[in-house]
Short mmCIF file of C-alpha atoms in Angstrom, two decimals:
data_model
loop_
_atom_site.label_atom_id
_atom_site.label_comp_id
_atom_site.label_asym_id
_atom_site.label_seq_id
_atom_site.Cartn_x
_atom_site.Cartn_y
_atom_site.Cartn_z
CA MET V 1388 -12.63 -43.38 6.23
CA ALA V 1389 -13.50 -40.69 3.70
CA LEU V 1390 -13.46 -37.06 4.73
CA PRO V 1391 -16.86 -35.33 5.10
CA PRO V 1392 -17.47 -33.34 1.87
CA LYS V 1393 -17.37 -29.93 3.56
CA TRP V 1394 -14.03 -30.73 5.19
CA TYR V 1395 -12.71 -31.83 1.82
CA GLN V 1396 -13.83 -28.55 0.23
CA TRP V 1397 -12.19 -26.60 3.04
CA LEU V 1398 -8.91 -28.42 2.65
CA VAL V 1399 -8.89 -27.83 -1.11
CA GLY V 1400 -9.52 -24.13 -0.40
CA LEU V 1401 -6.74 -24.12 2.18
CA PHE V 1402 -4.20 -25.52 -0.28
CA ALA V 1403 -5.20 -23.01 -2.97
CA SER V 1404 -4.76 -20.15 -0.52
CA ILE V 1405 -1.01 -20.77 -0.47
CA GLY V 1406 -1.14 -18.11 -3.16
CA SER V 1407 -2.37 -15.63 -0.54
CA PHE V 1408 0.35 -16.82 1.83
CA ASN V 1409 2.90 -15.70 -0.78
CA TYR V 1410 1.26 -12.29 -0.97
CA GLY V 1411 1.41 -11.80 2.79
CA TYR V 1412 4.96 -13.11 3.01
CA ASP V 1413 6.25 -10.87 0.22
CA LEU V 1414 4.58 -7.77 1.65
CA GLY V 1415 6.00 -8.57 5.08
CA ILE V 1416 9.54 -9.47 4.08
CA ILE V 1417 10.40 -6.57 1.77
CA ALA V 1418 10.31 -3.93 4.53
CA GLN V 1419 12.92 -5.89 6.46
CA VAL V 1420 15.01 -6.60 3.36
CA VAL V 1421 15.37 -2.96 2.33
CA ALA V 1422 16.38 -2.07 5.88
CA SER V 1423 19.01 -4.81 6.30
CA ASP V 1424 22.66 -3.76 6.57
CA SER V 1425 23.99 -6.01 3.85
CA PHE V 1426 21.29 -4.85 1.39
CA LEU V 1427 22.12 -1.18 2.03
CA THR V 1428 25.83 -1.86 1.78
CA LYS V 1429 25.57 -3.75 -1.54
CA PHE V 1430 23.14 -1.45 -3.37
CA SER V 1431 23.26 1.92 -1.53
CA PRO V 1432 19.76 2.63 -2.84
CA SER V 1433 18.30 6.11 -2.95
CA ASP V 1434 14.89 6.79 -1.40
CA SER V 1435 13.24 6.68 -4.84
CA GLU V 1436 14.94 3.35 -5.65
CA LYS V 1437 13.74 1.85 -2.35
CA GLY V 1438 10.28 3.21 -3.08
CA LEU V 1439 10.27 1.49 -6.46
CA VAL V 1440 11.22 -1.83 -4.87
CA VAL V 1441 7.97 -1.66 -2.91
CA ALA V 1442 5.73 0.04 -5.52
CA LEU V 1443 6.67 -2.18 -8.47
CA PHE V 1444 5.28 -5.20 -6.61
CA THR V 1445 1.77 -3.75 -6.32
CA ALA V 1446 2.02 -2.35 -9.85
CA GLY V 1447 2.78 -5.84 -11.13
CA ALA V 1448 -0.08 -7.21 -9.05
CA PHE V 1449 -2.44 -4.72 -10.72
CA PHE V 1450 -1.59 -6.09 -14.16
CA GLY V 1451 -1.59 -9.66 -12.90
CA ALA V 1452 -5.16 -9.23 -11.69
CA PHE V 1453 -6.13 -7.84 -15.11
CA CYS V 1454 -4.57 -10.78 -16.98
CA ALA V 1455 -6.24 -13.27 -14.62
CA GLY V 1456 -9.66 -12.03 -15.73
CA TYR V 1457 -9.00 -13.50 -19.17
CA LEU V 1458 -6.79 -16.46 -18.22
CA GLY V 1459 -9.26 -17.74 -15.66
CA ASP V 1460 -11.97 -18.12 -18.31
CA TRP V 1461 -9.69 -19.34 -21.10
CA ALA V 1462 -7.31 -21.76 -19.39
CA GLY V 1463 -9.32 -22.72 -16.32
CA ARG V 1464 -8.92 -21.95 -12.64
CA ARG V 1465 -6.20 -24.52 -11.85
CA ALA V 1466 -4.05 -23.73 -14.87
CA THR V 1467 -4.21 -20.04 -14.05
CA ILE V 1468 -3.11 -20.72 -10.47
CA ALA V 1469 -0.26 -22.94 -11.69
CA GLY V 1470 0.88 -20.32 -14.22
CA ALA V 1471 0.74 -17.58 -11.61
CA ALA V 1472 2.81 -19.71 -9.21
CA ALA V 1473 5.43 -20.28 -11.91
CA VAL V 1474 5.64 -16.55 -12.63
CA PHE V 1475 6.01 -15.85 -8.91
CA VAL V 1476 8.85 -18.39 -8.58
CA VAL V 1477 10.69 -16.63 -11.43
CA GLY V 1478 10.16 -13.27 -9.71
CA GLY V 1479 11.33 -14.62 -6.37
CA ALA V 1480 14.44 -16.10 -7.95
CA LEU V 1481 15.24 -12.80 -9.66
CA GLN V 1482 14.93 -11.02 -6.32
CA ALA V 1483 17.07 -13.50 -4.38
CA GLY V 1484 19.76 -13.55 -7.05
CA GLY V 1485 19.75 -9.80 -7.74
CA GLN V 1486 23.17 -8.42 -8.65
CA ASN V 1487 22.03 -4.80 -8.88
CA ILE V 1488 19.00 -2.76 -7.84
CA GLY V 1489 17.43 -2.92 -11.30
CA TYR V 1490 17.65 -6.70 -11.21
CA LEU V 1491 15.79 -6.70 -7.90
CA GLN V 1492 13.16 -4.26 -9.14
CA ALA V 1493 12.49 -6.47 -12.16
CA GLY V 1494 12.00 -9.41 -9.82
CA ARG V 1495 9.54 -7.40 -7.75
CA LEU V 1496 7.51 -6.56 -10.85
CA VAL V 1497 7.45 -10.17 -12.05
CA ALA V 1498 6.55 -11.52 -8.60
CA GLY V 1499 3.81 -8.91 -8.37
CA ILE V 1500 2.24 -10.15 -11.60
CA GLY V 1501 2.14 -13.67 -10.14
CA VAL V 1502 0.66 -12.52 -6.85
CA GLY V 1503 -1.97 -10.35 -8.53
CA THR V 1504 -3.09 -13.27 -10.61
CA MET V 1505 -3.27 -15.59 -7.60
CA CYS V 1506 -5.11 -13.07 -5.44
CA MET V 1507 -7.76 -12.69 -8.13
CA ILE V 1508 -8.25 -16.34 -9.11
CA VAL V 1509 -7.89 -18.15 -5.76
CA PRO V 1510 -11.02 -16.76 -3.96
CA LEU V 1511 -12.98 -17.24 -7.18
CA TYR V 1512 -11.86 -20.88 -7.35
CA GLN V 1513 -12.68 -21.38 -3.67
CA ALA V 1514 -16.19 -19.92 -4.06
CA GLU V 1515 -16.97 -22.11 -7.05
CA LEU V 1516 -16.05 -25.26 -5.12
CA ALA V 1517 -17.80 -24.52 -1.85
CA HIS V 1518 -21.19 -25.47 -0.51
CA PRO V 1519 -23.26 -22.26 0.00
CA THR V 1520 -23.38 -22.76 3.77
CA ILE V 1521 -19.56 -22.68 4.16
CA ARG V 1522 -18.58 -20.49 1.21
CA GLY V 1523 -17.63 -17.56 3.46
CA ARG V 1524 -15.53 -19.79 5.68
CA ILE V 1525 -13.57 -21.10 2.71
CA THR V 1526 -13.02 -17.79 0.88
CA ALA V 1527 -12.02 -16.19 4.21
CA LEU V 1528 -8.92 -18.38 3.99
CA GLN V 1529 -7.57 -15.76 1.53
CA GLN V 1530 -7.15 -13.18 4.31
CA PHE V 1531 -6.21 -15.77 6.96
CA MET V 1532 -3.31 -17.13 4.92
CA LEU V 1533 -2.20 -13.61 4.04
CA GLY V 1534 -1.86 -13.01 7.77
CA ILE V 1535 0.04 -16.29 8.24
CA GLY V 1536 2.42 -15.26 5.46
CA ALA V 1537 3.02 -11.87 7.03
CA LEU V 1538 3.68 -13.46 10.43
CA CYS V 1539 6.17 -15.94 8.94
CA ALA V 1540 7.87 -13.09 7.11
CA SER V 1541 8.33 -11.04 10.27
CA TRP V 1542 10.07 -13.83 12.15
CA ILE V 1543 12.07 -15.22 9.20
CA GLY V 1544 13.24 -11.74 8.36
CA TYR V 1545 14.20 -11.09 11.97
CA GLY V 1546 15.99 -14.45 12.24
CA CYS V 1547 18.01 -13.77 9.10
CA TYR V 1548 18.78 -10.23 10.30
CA ILE V 1549 20.33 -11.39 13.56
CA GLY V 1550 21.55 -14.78 12.33
CA PHE V 1551 23.72 -13.60 9.45
CA ASP V 1552 26.62 -11.15 9.59
CA PRO V 1553 25.76 -7.56 8.52
CA THR V 1554 28.13 -7.99 5.59
CA ASP V 1555 26.61 -11.32 4.50
CA ASP V 1556 24.24 -11.07 1.51
CA ARG V 1557 22.34 -14.08 2.81
CA GLN V 1558 20.79 -11.68 5.31
CA TRP V 1559 18.39 -10.62 2.55
CA ARG V 1560 18.85 -13.27 -0.17
CA VAL V 1561 17.65 -16.17 2.00
CA PRO V 1562 14.31 -14.64 3.06
CA LEU V 1563 13.62 -13.56 -0.55
CA GLY V 1564 14.52 -16.99 -1.90
CA LEU V 1565 12.42 -18.94 0.62
CA GLN V 1566 9.21 -17.54 -0.86
CA CYS V 1567 9.77 -19.62 -3.99
CA ILE V 1568 9.17 -22.86 -2.03
CA PRO V 1569 5.46 -22.50 -1.21
CA ALA V 1570 4.75 -21.07 -4.66
CA GLY V 1571 6.50 -24.01 -6.28
CA ILE V 1572 4.52 -26.50 -4.18
CA LEU V 1573 1.26 -24.78 -5.17
CA GLY V 1574 2.09 -24.79 -8.86
CA LEU V 1575 3.25 -28.41 -8.94
CA LEU V 1576 0.39 -29.92 -6.91
CA ILE V 1577 -2.69 -27.86 -7.80
CA PHE V 1578 -3.60 -30.31 -10.58
CA LEU V 1579 -4.07 -33.02 -7.97
CA PHE V 1580 -7.14 -31.09 -6.82
CA PRO V 1581 -10.47 -30.69 -8.66
CA GLU V 1582 -11.08 -28.09 -11.34
CA SER V 1583 -14.03 -25.72 -10.84
CA PRO V 1584 -17.12 -27.70 -11.89
CA ARG V 1585 -18.74 -24.50 -13.10
CA TRP V 1586 -15.82 -23.79 -15.43
CA GLN V 1587 -15.95 -27.38 -16.74
CA ILE V 1588 -19.68 -27.29 -17.46
CA ASP V 1589 -19.40 -23.82 -18.98
CA HIS V 1590 -16.74 -25.12 -21.39
CA GLY V 1591 -18.66 -28.17 -22.55
CA LYS V 1592 -17.04 -30.66 -20.17
CA VAL V 1593 -20.40 -31.58 -18.74
CA THR V 1594 -19.61 -35.12 -17.60
CA GLU V 1595 -16.38 -33.97 -15.95
CA GLY V 1596 -18.30 -31.17 -14.23
CA LEU V 1597 -20.88 -33.61 -12.87
CA ASN V 1598 -18.14 -35.93 -11.63
CA THR V 1599 -16.37 -33.04 -9.94
CA LEU V 1600 -19.57 -31.94 -8.19
CA ALA V 1601 -20.01 -35.52 -6.98
CA GLN V 1602 -16.40 -35.64 -5.78
CA LEU V 1603 -16.87 -32.38 -3.85
CA HIS V 1604 -20.28 -33.03 -2.34
CA ALA V 1605 -20.98 -36.77 -2.26
CA HIS V 1606 -17.82 -38.88 -2.29
CA GLY V 1607 -18.18 -39.39 -6.05
CA ASN V 1608 -21.90 -40.36 -6.10
CA THR V 1609 -23.28 -38.69 -9.22
CA GLU V 1610 -26.83 -39.68 -8.26
CA ASP V 1611 -26.74 -37.84 -4.94
CA PRO V 1612 -29.81 -35.53 -4.73
CA TRP V 1613 -27.78 -32.43 -3.82
CA VAL V 1614 -25.35 -33.10 -6.67
CA ARG V 1615 -28.20 -33.51 -9.19
CA ALA V 1616 -30.02 -30.41 -7.93
CA GLU V 1617 -26.92 -28.23 -8.10
CA PHE V 1618 -25.91 -29.71 -11.47
CA ASP V 1619 -29.34 -28.94 -12.94
CA GLN V 1620 -29.26 -25.43 -11.51
CA ILE V 1621 -25.77 -24.75 -12.95
CA GLN V 1622 -26.83 -25.94 -16.39
CA GLU V 1623 -30.00 -23.86 -16.35
CA ALA V 1624 -28.12 -20.77 -15.19
CA LEU V 1625 -25.38 -21.19 -17.81
CA THR V 1626 -27.93 -21.56 -20.61
CA HIS V 1627 -29.50 -18.27 -19.53
CA GLU V 1628 -26.10 -16.59 -19.16
CA HIS V 1629 -24.94 -17.65 -22.64
CA ASP V 1630 -28.07 -16.12 -24.14
CA HIS V 1631 -27.95 -12.88 -22.13
CA SER V 1632 -24.42 -12.43 -20.74
CA ALA V 1633 -22.10 -9.56 -21.59
CA LYS V 1634 -19.55 -10.36 -24.26
CA THR V 1635 -17.42 -7.20 -23.81
CA TRP V 1636 -16.44 -4.91 -20.94
CA GLY V 1637 -18.83 -2.29 -22.29
CA GLU V 1638 -21.75 -4.69 -22.27
CA LEU V 1639 -20.77 -5.78 -18.78
CA VAL V 1640 -21.50 -2.38 -17.28
CA LYS V 1641 -24.56 -1.67 -19.42
CA ASN V 1642 -26.53 -4.43 -17.70
CA LYS V 1643 -28.01 -2.84 -14.56
CA SER V 1644 -27.58 -5.92 -12.40
CA ASN V 1645 -23.96 -6.41 -13.49
CA PHE V 1646 -23.18 -2.70 -13.12
CA ARG V 1647 -24.56 -2.72 -9.60
CA ARG V 1648 -22.38 -5.66 -8.61
CA ILE V 1649 -19.25 -4.18 -10.21
CA PHE V 1650 -19.96 -0.84 -8.53
CA MET V 1651 -20.39 -2.54 -5.16
CA CYS V 1652 -17.25 -4.71 -5.43
CA VAL V 1653 -15.06 -1.87 -6.69
CA ALA V 1654 -16.37 0.34 -3.90
CA LEU V 1655 -15.74 -2.43 -1.39
CA GLN V 1656 -12.12 -2.94 -2.41
CA GLY V 1657 -11.53 0.83 -2.49
CA SER V 1658 -13.20 1.26 0.89
CA VAL V 1659 -10.96 -1.37 2.47
CA GLN V 1660 -7.87 0.68 1.61
CA MET V 1661 -9.58 3.80 2.92
CA THR V 1662 -10.04 2.15 6.30
CA GLY V 1663 -6.39 3.13 6.83
CA VAL V 1664 -5.08 -0.38 7.09
CA SER V 1665 -2.19 0.25 4.70
CA ALA V 1666 -1.34 3.53 6.41
CA ILE V 1667 -1.12 1.75 9.76
CA GLN V 1668 0.92 -1.11 8.30
CA TYR V 1669 3.38 1.26 6.69
CA TYR V 1670 3.64 3.96 9.37
CA SER V 1671 2.80 2.65 12.85
CA PRO V 1672 6.34 1.21 13.42
CA ASP V 1673 7.78 4.68 12.83
CA ILE V 1674 5.23 6.23 15.18
CA PHE V 1675 6.08 3.61 17.81
CA LYS V 1676 9.70 4.72 17.62
CA GLN V 1677 8.85 8.41 17.64
CA ILE V 1678 6.70 8.20 20.75
CA GLY V 1679 9.59 6.70 22.66
CA ILE V 1680 9.21 2.92 22.17
CA SER V 1681 12.51 1.07 21.69
CA THR V 1682 13.31 -0.88 18.52
CA GLU V 1683 13.14 -4.18 20.43
CA ASN V 1684 9.70 -3.36 21.82
CA THR V 1685 8.56 -2.11 18.42
CA LEU V 1686 9.38 -5.51 16.94
CA LYS V 1687 7.59 -7.22 19.83
CA TYR V 1688 4.45 -5.11 19.47
CA GLN V 1689 4.37 -5.61 15.71
CA ALA V 1690 4.67 -9.40 16.20
CA ILE V 1691 1.81 -9.31 18.70
CA ASN V 1692 -0.17 -7.26 16.18
CA SER V 1693 0.36 -10.01 13.58
CA VAL V 1694 -0.91 -12.64 16.00
CA ILE V 1695 -3.96 -10.49 16.80
CA ALA V 1696 -4.71 -10.26 13.07
CA ILE V 1697 -4.57 -14.04 12.71
CA ILE V 1698 -6.92 -14.50 15.69
CA GLY V 1699 -9.39 -12.07 14.09
CA GLN V 1700 -9.18 -13.86 10.76
CA PHE V 1701 -9.68 -17.24 12.41
CA ILE V 1702 -12.76 -15.99 14.25
CA CYS V 1703 -14.10 -14.67 10.94
CA MET V 1704 -13.81 -18.13 9.40
CA LEU V 1705 -15.82 -19.59 12.29
CA VAL V 1706 -18.71 -17.13 12.32
CA ILE V 1707 -18.97 -15.36 8.96
CA ASP V 1708 -21.50 -17.81 7.48
CA ARG V 1709 -23.66 -17.52 10.60
CA LEU V 1710 -23.55 -13.74 10.93
CA GLY V 1711 -23.79 -12.97 7.22
CA ARG V 1712 -21.95 -10.24 5.28
CA ARG V 1713 -23.75 -6.94 5.90
CA TRP V 1714 -23.59 -6.41 9.62
CA PRO V 1715 -20.06 -7.68 10.24
CA LEU V 1716 -18.84 -5.29 7.51
CA ILE V 1717 -20.86 -2.37 8.92
CA GLY V 1718 -19.79 -3.08 12.49
CA SER V 1719 -16.12 -3.44 11.51
CA ASN V 1720 -16.07 -0.04 9.81
CA LEU V 1721 -17.73 1.62 12.80
CA LEU V 1722 -15.17 0.14 15.21
CA ASN V 1723 -12.38 1.13 12.83
CA CYS V 1724 -13.75 4.68 12.87
CA LEU V 1725 -13.68 4.74 16.66
CA CYS V 1726 -10.06 3.48 16.72
CA PHE V 1727 -8.91 6.14 14.29
CA LEU V 1728 -10.78 8.80 16.22
CA VAL V 1729 -8.96 7.89 19.42
CA GLY V 1730 -5.66 7.55 17.55
CA THR V 1731 -6.13 10.99 15.99
CA ILE V 1732 -6.76 12.56 19.41
CA LEU V 1733 -3.67 10.86 20.88
CA LEU V 1734 -1.42 11.97 18.01
CA GLU V 1735 -2.76 15.56 18.26
CA GLN V 1736 -2.38 15.80 22.03
CA PHE V 1737 0.92 13.91 22.27
CA PRO V 1738 2.79 14.46 18.97
CA PRO V 1739 5.44 11.86 18.06
CA GLY V 1740 8.92 13.09 18.98
CA LYS V 1741 7.71 15.48 21.68
CA ALA V 1742 9.67 15.18 24.92
CA GLY V 1743 7.74 14.19 28.02
CA ASN V 1744 4.92 12.22 26.38
CA PRO V 1745 3.39 10.03 29.13
CA MET V 1746 3.52 6.25 29.04
CA SER V 1747 -0.27 6.21 28.90
CA ALA V 1748 -0.16 7.86 25.45
CA GLN V 1749 2.13 5.08 24.21
CA ILE V 1750 -0.14 2.41 25.64
CA GLY V 1751 -3.23 4.14 24.22
CA PHE V 1752 -1.81 4.31 20.71
CA ILE V 1753 -0.64 0.69 20.80
CA ALA V 1754 -4.06 -0.42 22.07
CA THR V 1755 -5.96 1.44 19.31
CA THR V 1756 -3.64 -0.08 16.70
CA TRP V 1757 -4.27 -3.59 18.05
CA ILE V 1758 -8.04 -3.12 18.31
CA PHE V 1759 -8.19 -1.69 14.79
CA ASN V 1760 -6.18 -4.60 13.48
CA PHE V 1761 -8.50 -7.12 15.14
CA SER V 1762 -11.62 -5.35 13.84
CA PHE V 1763 -10.25 -5.15 10.30
CA SER V 1764 -9.01 -8.73 10.26
CA ALA V 1765 -12.24 -10.17 11.67
CA ALA V 1766 -14.54 -8.66 9.06
CA ALA V 1767 -13.57 -5.88 6.60
CA GLY V 1768 -10.40 -7.55 5.36
CA PRO V 1769 -11.79 -11.04 4.67
CA LEU V 1770 -15.07 -9.71 3.31
CA SER V 1771 -13.22 -7.71 0.68
CA TRP V 1772 -12.31 -11.08 -0.88
CA ILE V 1773 -15.45 -13.04 0.06
CA ILE V 1774 -18.08 -10.74 -1.46
CA PRO V 1775 -16.55 -10.16 -4.94
CA ALA V 1776 -15.92 -13.90 -5.34
CA GLU V 1777 -19.55 -14.82 -4.76
CA VAL V 1778 -21.80 -12.11 -6.24
CA PHE V 1779 -21.20 -12.57 -9.99
CA ASN V 1780 -22.57 -15.24 -12.31
CA THR V 1781 -20.21 -17.70 -14.05
CA ALA V 1782 -20.11 -15.71 -17.30
CA THR V 1783 -18.97 -12.48 -15.62
CA ARG V 1784 -17.22 -13.71 -12.46
CA SER V 1785 -13.64 -13.63 -13.76
CA ARG V 1786 -13.89 -10.13 -15.18
CA GLY V 1787 -15.82 -8.77 -12.21
CA VAL V 1788 -13.40 -10.14 -9.62
CA SER V 1789 -10.48 -9.05 -11.79
CA LEU V 1790 -11.68 -5.43 -11.85
CA ALA V 1791 -12.29 -5.36 -8.10
CA THR V 1792 -8.85 -6.83 -7.37
CA MET V 1793 -7.16 -4.30 -9.68
CA VAL V 1794 -8.79 -1.49 -7.69
CA SER V 1795 -7.47 -3.02 -4.47
CA PHE V 1796 -3.87 -3.02 -5.71
CA ALA V 1797 -4.19 0.44 -7.26
CA MET V 1798 -5.50 1.93 -3.99
CA ASN V 1799 -2.89 0.06 -2.00
CA THR V 1800 -0.14 1.57 -4.13
CA MET V 1801 -1.64 5.07 -3.82
CA ILE V 1802 -1.98 4.90 -0.01
CA GLY V 1803 1.56 3.53 0.33
CA GLN V 1804 2.97 6.45 -1.68
CA VAL V 1805 0.84 9.17 -0.13
CA THR V 1806 1.08 8.19 3.54
CA PRO V 1807 4.70 9.23 4.34
CA ILE V 1808 4.21 12.54 2.46
CA ALA V 1809 0.91 13.25 4.22
CA MET V 1810 2.26 12.42 7.68
CA THR V 1811 5.22 14.72 7.09
CA ASN V 1812 3.11 17.64 5.86
CA VAL V 1813 -0.17 17.40 7.78
CA GLY V 1814 0.72 15.02 10.61
CA TRP V 1815 -2.15 13.82 12.78
CA ARG V 1816 -4.71 15.50 10.50
CA TYR V 1817 -4.13 12.73 7.97
CA TYR V 1818 -5.84 10.32 10.38
CA ILE V 1819 -9.02 12.42 10.17
CA LEU V 1820 -9.38 11.19 6.57
CA PHE V 1821 -9.62 7.58 7.70
CA THR V 1822 -11.88 8.41 10.63
CA VAL V 1823 -14.38 9.97 8.22
CA CYS V 1824 -13.98 7.26 5.55
CA ASN V 1825 -14.61 4.43 8.00
CA PHE V 1826 -17.83 6.10 9.12
CA THR V 1827 -18.99 6.77 5.54
CA ASN V 1828 -18.08 3.18 4.62
CA ALA V 1829 -20.46 1.89 7.30
CA ILE V 1830 -23.30 4.15 6.06
CA PHE V 1831 -22.61 3.20 2.43
CA PHE V 1832 -22.78 -0.55 3.00
CA TRP V 1833 -25.78 -0.26 5.32
CA ALA V 1834 -27.65 1.55 2.57
CA LEU V 1835 -26.55 -0.37 -0.54
CA LEU V 1836 -25.22 -3.88 0.23
CA PRO V 1837 -27.84 -6.68 0.23
CA GLU V 1838 -27.10 -9.85 2.21
CA THR V 1839 -25.38 -12.48 0.05
CA SER V 1840 -24.55 -15.22 2.55
CA LYS V 1841 -25.99 -18.71 1.93
CA VAL V 1842 -27.22 -17.70 -1.51
CA PRO V 1843 -26.24 -20.31 -4.16
CA LEU V 1844 -24.00 -18.82 -6.84
CA GLU V 1845 -26.58 -19.58 -9.53
CA SER V 1846 -29.19 -17.53 -7.60
CA MET V 1847 -27.09 -14.37 -7.40
CA ASP V 1848 -28.61 -12.98 -10.61
CA LYS V 1849 -32.09 -13.24 -9.07
CA LEU V 1850 -30.89 -11.60 -5.87
CA TRP V 1851 -29.27 -8.60 -7.53
CA GLU V 1852 -32.03 -8.17 -10.08
CA ASN V 1853 -34.81 -8.21 -7.51
CA ALA V 1854 -33.23 -6.51 -4.45
CA PRO V 1855 -33.94 -2.76 -4.26
CA TRP V 1856 -31.01 -0.35 -4.31
CA PHE V 1857 -31.84 0.69 -0.73
CA ALA V 1858 -30.74 -2.54 0.94
CA PRO V 1859 -32.57 -2.18 4.32
CA SER V 1860 -35.90 -2.44 2.48
CA THR V 1861 -34.92 -5.81 0.94
CA GLN V 1862 -37.18 -8.72 1.85
CA ARG V 1863 -34.79 -11.64 2.30
CA LYS V 1864 -35.69 -14.63 0.14
CA ASP V 1865 -34.56 -18.15 1.02
CA TYR V 1866 -32.72 -19.05 -2.21
CA LEU V 1867 -30.85 -21.87 -0.48
CA GLY V 1868 -34.16 -23.25 0.71
CA GLU V 1869 -35.38 -23.37 -2.89
CA LEU V 1870 -32.37 -25.46 -3.87
CA GLU V 1871 -32.86 -27.70 -0.85
CA LYS V 1872 -36.49 -28.19 -1.93
CA VAL V 1873 -35.37 -29.30 -5.40
CA LYS V 1874 -32.96 -31.69 -3.72
CA GLU V 1875 -35.80 -33.15 -1.63
CA GLU V 1876 -37.93 -33.61 -4.74
CA ILE V 1877 -35.12 -35.47 -6.48
CA ASP V 1878 -34.56 -37.56 -3.36
CA HIS V 1879 -38.28 -38.41 -3.27
CA LYS V 1880 -38.31 -39.41 -6.94
CA GLN V 1881 -35.26 -41.60 -6.48
CA SER V 1882 -36.80 -43.28 -3.42
CA THR V 1883 -40.08 -43.87 -5.25
CA SER V 1884 -38.27 -45.29 -8.28
CA ALA V 1885 -36.19 -47.58 -6.08
CA HIS V 1886 -39.33 -48.79 -4.28
CA ILE V 1887 -41.05 -49.56 -7.59
CA HIS V 1888 -38.01 -51.56 -8.76
CA GLU V 1889 -38.06 -53.53 -5.52
CA VAL V 1890 -41.76 -54.34 -5.89
CA LEU V 1891 -41.29 -55.46 -9.50
CA ALA V 1892 -38.31 -57.57 -8.50
CA VAL V 1893 -40.42 -59.33 -5.83
CA LYS V 1894 -43.17 -60.03 -8.37
CA ASP V 1895 -40.70 -61.48 -10.82
CA GLU V 1896 -39.52 -63.92 -8.16
#
C-alpha cells in the first residue's frame, strides 16, 4: 500500500533534516569534549585556543551558508546537500583524528562549512517539496532534529566521559568520530529521494519537474488536478521571475518586495539570537553550579531541559500550520521576555556564589530556564527556519535564505563570545538586554510580519507586493483557495472530457 502523499513528503523532509541533527550534535558534543580529562591532558589548551575550537565552527558555518546560496541554484538542492555532508565527514574525521590543537581547529572550521551549507539548503529543499498545508510542519523538522542531535550528544558525551579512562583519548575521539556516520548516510542516500521540482523546472528539466510533482502529490499521476494546477502555477511564476528577477545582490535589494523579505528574514534570524537562547545554552550550567547545584544535578537538569526542548519542537510540528506564523512568534517572544524578567530578578536578589541562597531561588531559576526553553523551542526557534524558507520566490530563494542563515551564525558567534565577558563584568544586568529585546521582538513582528502560512510558494510575490508594511491592517487573501479553485476547474474539465469520450465510445459500438 502506497504512503499518502503528505506522509511521503514528511518522510523525505525528515531524512533531509539529518543535516540539522549533525548541527545539534556538534554544538552539543564540543562543550563536553573540551572539558574531558584526556583532551585537556593531551592538548593543554589555553582559554583562547578552547574559544577558537568553538568559534571556528560557527565561522565556518557562516561561509558555508554563503556558498550554499550559489551552489543550491547551480548544482541543485540534493547535490548541495550531498556535497555539504561530504565536507562535514572530512571535518569530523579531522577532529576525531586530531594530533594537535591546530589539527582539531581545522576540523572544526571544515565541519562548520558543511553544517552551514546544510542548515541553509535543507529547509529550502523541504519547503519546495511540501504541500502548502503542511509546509510548516515539514520545515519545523529543522529545529526538531537539531534538538534530537543535541540530546544524543549530551548522553553520548556523558557515556564516553564515564566509560573511558581519563587518560584514554577515546573519551573525546569517539564522540567526535560518531558524527561522521549520520552525515555519511545523508550524503550517500539523498539521491534516492526526489530533487526539488521547482529547481528542475527552473533549469529546463520540465518533464522531470512534472514527474517529481506527481511523485510527491499523486503517486506518480501526472494528470492529477492538483499536480497540473501547481505545475502550471510554477511555470507561470518562473516565466515572470525570469523577466523581472534580480540578477545580482544589488538588484536583489533594490526591488521593494525583495528588500522587505530580506529585511524581515535577516531581522528574524538576528532576533532569535537576541532572545538570549545562546546565552542560556552557554552559561546556565555555570549558573547552576554557582547557585549551589551539584555537578550531577546540573547534568540531570540539562538533560531534562533537552527533553523539554524536543517536546516543544514536536508540539510546534503538530500545530504550526493551524496557528499560523505571526501569533506563535509574537507569543513566544512575550513569554521569553517574562522568563528573562523573572530570571533577572532572581539573579539580582540571589547572586550566584552568594552563601545562604535559598532552595527556592534555585528552583525558580531552573523553572524559568525550562519555561524559556519550551517557549523558544515551540515557536521562535522553528519559525526562524520556517519563514525564510517559504517567503522568497524561486529565483531569489537561495540567496535570500543564504543571507538570513549567515546572519544567524554571525549573531550566534557574537553572543557566544560576548556572554562570558558580559556576565563577568555586568552580571545580572546582562539579562536586562534580553528582557528588552524579547519584548521589542514581539512588537516588531506584530507590526511588520504578514501571515505566510498556507500561502503557495508561487503566491508569495503577490502577498509581499500587496500587503501593507503595517501588518495588522493586512486583509488576508485566500491564495491557497485560488489554487484549489484552479484544481477544481482542471478536475471538471478532465471529468467532462472523460464523459465525452465515454459517450462517443458508446455511439461507436
